[in-house]
Amino acid sequence: MPQFKEVSKQSGLHPKPAGLVLQYGTAGFRTNAKQLDHIMFRMGLLATLRSKKTKATIGVMVTASHNPEEDNGVKLVDPMGEMVTPTWEGYATQLANAEQEDLLAALQDIIKKEAINMSQEANVFVGKDTRSSSASLSQAVLDGVSALGGHSKDYGLVTTPQLHYMVCCQNTQCKYGEATVEGYYKKLCQAFIQLTKNASNCTDDQKHLTVDGANGIGALKVREMESHLKRELHISLFNDGSKGKLNHQCGADFVKVQQKPPTGIKMNPGERCCSFDGDADRIVYYYADSEGQFHLLDGDKIATLISTFLKELLTQAGLDLEIAVVQTAYANGSSTNYLEDTMKVIVRCTKTGVKHLHHAAQEFDIGVYFEANGHGTVLFSKAAEEKIQRLAENSSINDERKRAALLLQNTVNVINQTVGDAISDMLLIEAILAIKGMTIQQWDAIYSDLPNRQLKVKVSDRRVIDTTDAERRAVSPAGLQEAIDSLVKNYREARSFVRPSGTEDVVRVYAEAETQESADALAHDVSLAVYRLAGGVGGEPKPLH
Ligand code: NG1
Ligand code: ZN
């Protein structure tokens, strides 16, 4: 194959350390940046093959999201902005782990299995986050693309969802929008401004939002976007990367897991604050009340706010569209009860990992999906979008229906349907709160979270834990589920489950109960059961109090 000579030559500049084995996991490859040069080059090769196979543009994003600055990672983006299919995740792992001398054979194997026409043109979009290692690692991706004769476009510093958006725009011949960062701001901000025109008497105070940029790419992009917002949203940006370290004691993951505010921000009582993660695909909100008590509004609260808003608009517009909320086992039990019992919307539970949620959400006219950690978006089926569009253009309907239809139309436009997007979610939430004239306290009061606790247990091989029922029950090792069931019975309104993490070498334990003390005690009890029954390593888990 003519291109193989170049691959052979270039791969020598990105050699694989012998024996190193890495896995394409839930979030792509993710580890210390020092181990990733050869992976990046090879993902450039793989993206080129995927582009030839799909005859479409493929994305490659260099980021390790909420991990520490020293880490990095890479994810491939499929033609419509979705994650790549499991088969290609398998190829990614094969190609990444082929020893240097076996690389061409590994490539050949994929080409043969997928019957790839090597004379087909290839096009790859590349983006990177602000990590110090990202510049050279994204160059390695570009080297991989050019080694196989593919065309590439380097978007440089972009958020993960911005890269997904570019890929989708390109592959829909710009029907989804213009494939530029400017185009992204224009589409989202125009929709946001249209939405907020429906907010009556919004004061400057209500238009104010404090944003923790996690010292990452999201901060840069919020700054870039600000002029497009035409003062309809006043952002005070903290942790903008000028001083602090990426994700260090800040960002959405820190705030959600620690259940406390990030360092480096100024919080005034009652004011809305939000945190992005390191690649701006997650967002959580929070505020401090007049007593200084911290209140977190996570992905479940966000899903509830958005689905309530959409359901009301559908009723006002007289549109018969089925709306569902997709969650994971980590969703707070109170949110599930509220959605099912009070809101009467369909709720689905899937395995952890965005691709599972995204997939399930596609089955409905409108699928709102959020992980409790703040990753999520809304998907509208093609038919739903067309119905909304037709109604918005219909001149013979009454004012109430018309207003609702236009609101729905602009809601569709403010949302990045390709993947969870902190910037897009932020604009949607801000617009909803403004339209409903709702404070963050009122939003928080829609339902009360059950106190909960997440813990990690180290075991010698986390694969001994196998789960079923969307990860809510353990089928192995023997006796573990029975132990959890009997521990849960000791507490009121309690629930607990365990699962092996897909991104860290740990078993995650989740517990919720009527009080924080009970949730903490149950999480500890279950951690001990995991430690004893699933091969715990190191010292026994210690009680939290
Ligand atoms: P793992 O490590 O498999 O629990 C974590 C998050 C996921 C998802 C992925 C990808 C939790 C409990 N888990 O997965 O929701 O975001 O990372 O980043 O938050
Ligand atoms: Zn992220």
PDB file of C-alpha atoms and ligand atoms in Angstrom, residues 26-27 30 66 282 330 352-353 371 373 454 499-504 508, ligand 1:
ATOM      1  CA  THR A  26     -15.705   5.155  28.500  1.00  0.00           C
ATOM      2  CA  ALA A  27     -13.850   8.394  27.882  1.00  0.00           C
ATOM      3  CA  ARG A  30      -6.786   8.712  29.349  1.00  0.00           C
ATOM      4  CA  HIS A  66     -11.582  16.751  34.702  1.00  0.00           C
ATOM      5  CA  ARG A 282     -20.147  19.264  32.182  1.00  0.00           C
ATOM      6  CA  TYR A 330     -26.318   7.801  40.238  1.00  0.00           C
ATOM      7  CA  THR A 352     -22.976   4.974  33.221  1.00  0.00           C
ATOM      8  CA  GLY A 353     -21.348   6.609  30.191  1.00  0.00           C
ATOM      9  CA  GLU A 371     -25.654  12.259  34.364  1.00  0.00           C
ATOM     10  CA  ASN A 373     -22.326  14.876  37.490  1.00  0.00           C
ATOM     11  CA  GLN A 454     -19.926   8.343  46.845  1.00  0.00           C
ATOM     12  CA  ARG A 499     -19.775  -0.857  40.092  1.00  0.00           C
ATOM     13  CA  PRO A 500     -16.264  -0.946  38.676  1.00  0.00           C
ATOM     14  CA  SER A 501     -15.234   2.486  37.371  1.00  0.00           C
ATOM     15  CA  GLY A 502     -14.605   2.754  33.633  1.00  0.00           C
ATOM     16  CA  THR A 503     -12.051   5.546  34.027  1.00  0.00           C
ATOM     17  CA  GLU A 504     -10.156   4.778  37.273  1.00  0.00           C
ATOM     18  CA  ARG A 508     -17.307   3.028  43.093  1.00  0.00           C
TER      19      ARG A 508
HETATM   20  P1  NG1 B   1     -16.652   6.035  35.793  1.00  0.00           P
HETATM   21  O1  NG1 B   1     -15.232   6.247  36.205  1.00  0.00           O
HETATM   22  O2  NG1 B   1     -16.898   4.864  34.893  1.00  0.00           O
HETATM   23  O3  NG1 B   1     -17.564   6.066  36.994  1.00  0.00           O
HETATM   24  C1  NG1 B   1     -16.903   8.654  35.205  1.00  0.00           C
HETATM   25  C2  NG1 B   1     -18.245   9.241  35.578  1.00  0.00           C
HETATM   26  C3  NG1 B   1     -19.184   9.047  34.398  1.00  0.00           C
HETATM   27  C4  NG1 B   1     -18.618   9.615  33.112  1.00  0.00           C
HETATM   28  C5  NG1 B   1     -17.189   9.126  32.893  1.00  0.00           C
HETATM   29  C6  NG1 B   1     -16.494   9.790  31.733  1.00  0.00           C
HETATM   30  C7  NG1 B   1     -19.394   9.207  37.743  1.00  0.00           C
HETATM   31  C8  NG1 B   1     -19.897   8.377  38.868  1.00  0.00           C
HETATM   32  N1  NG1 B   1     -18.805   8.550  36.750  1.00  0.00           N
HETATM   33  O4  NG1 B   1     -17.083   7.293  34.899  1.00  0.00           O
HETATM   34  O5  NG1 B   1     -20.415   9.610  34.712  1.00  0.00           O
HETATM   35  O6  NG1 B   1     -18.700  11.016  33.112  1.00  0.00           O
HETATM   36  O7  NG1 B   1     -16.383   9.318  34.073  1.00  0.00           O
HETATM   37  O8  NG1 B   1     -15.881  10.983  32.030  1.00  0.00           O
HETATM   38  O9  NG1 B   1     -19.529  10.432  37.772  1.00  0.00           O
END
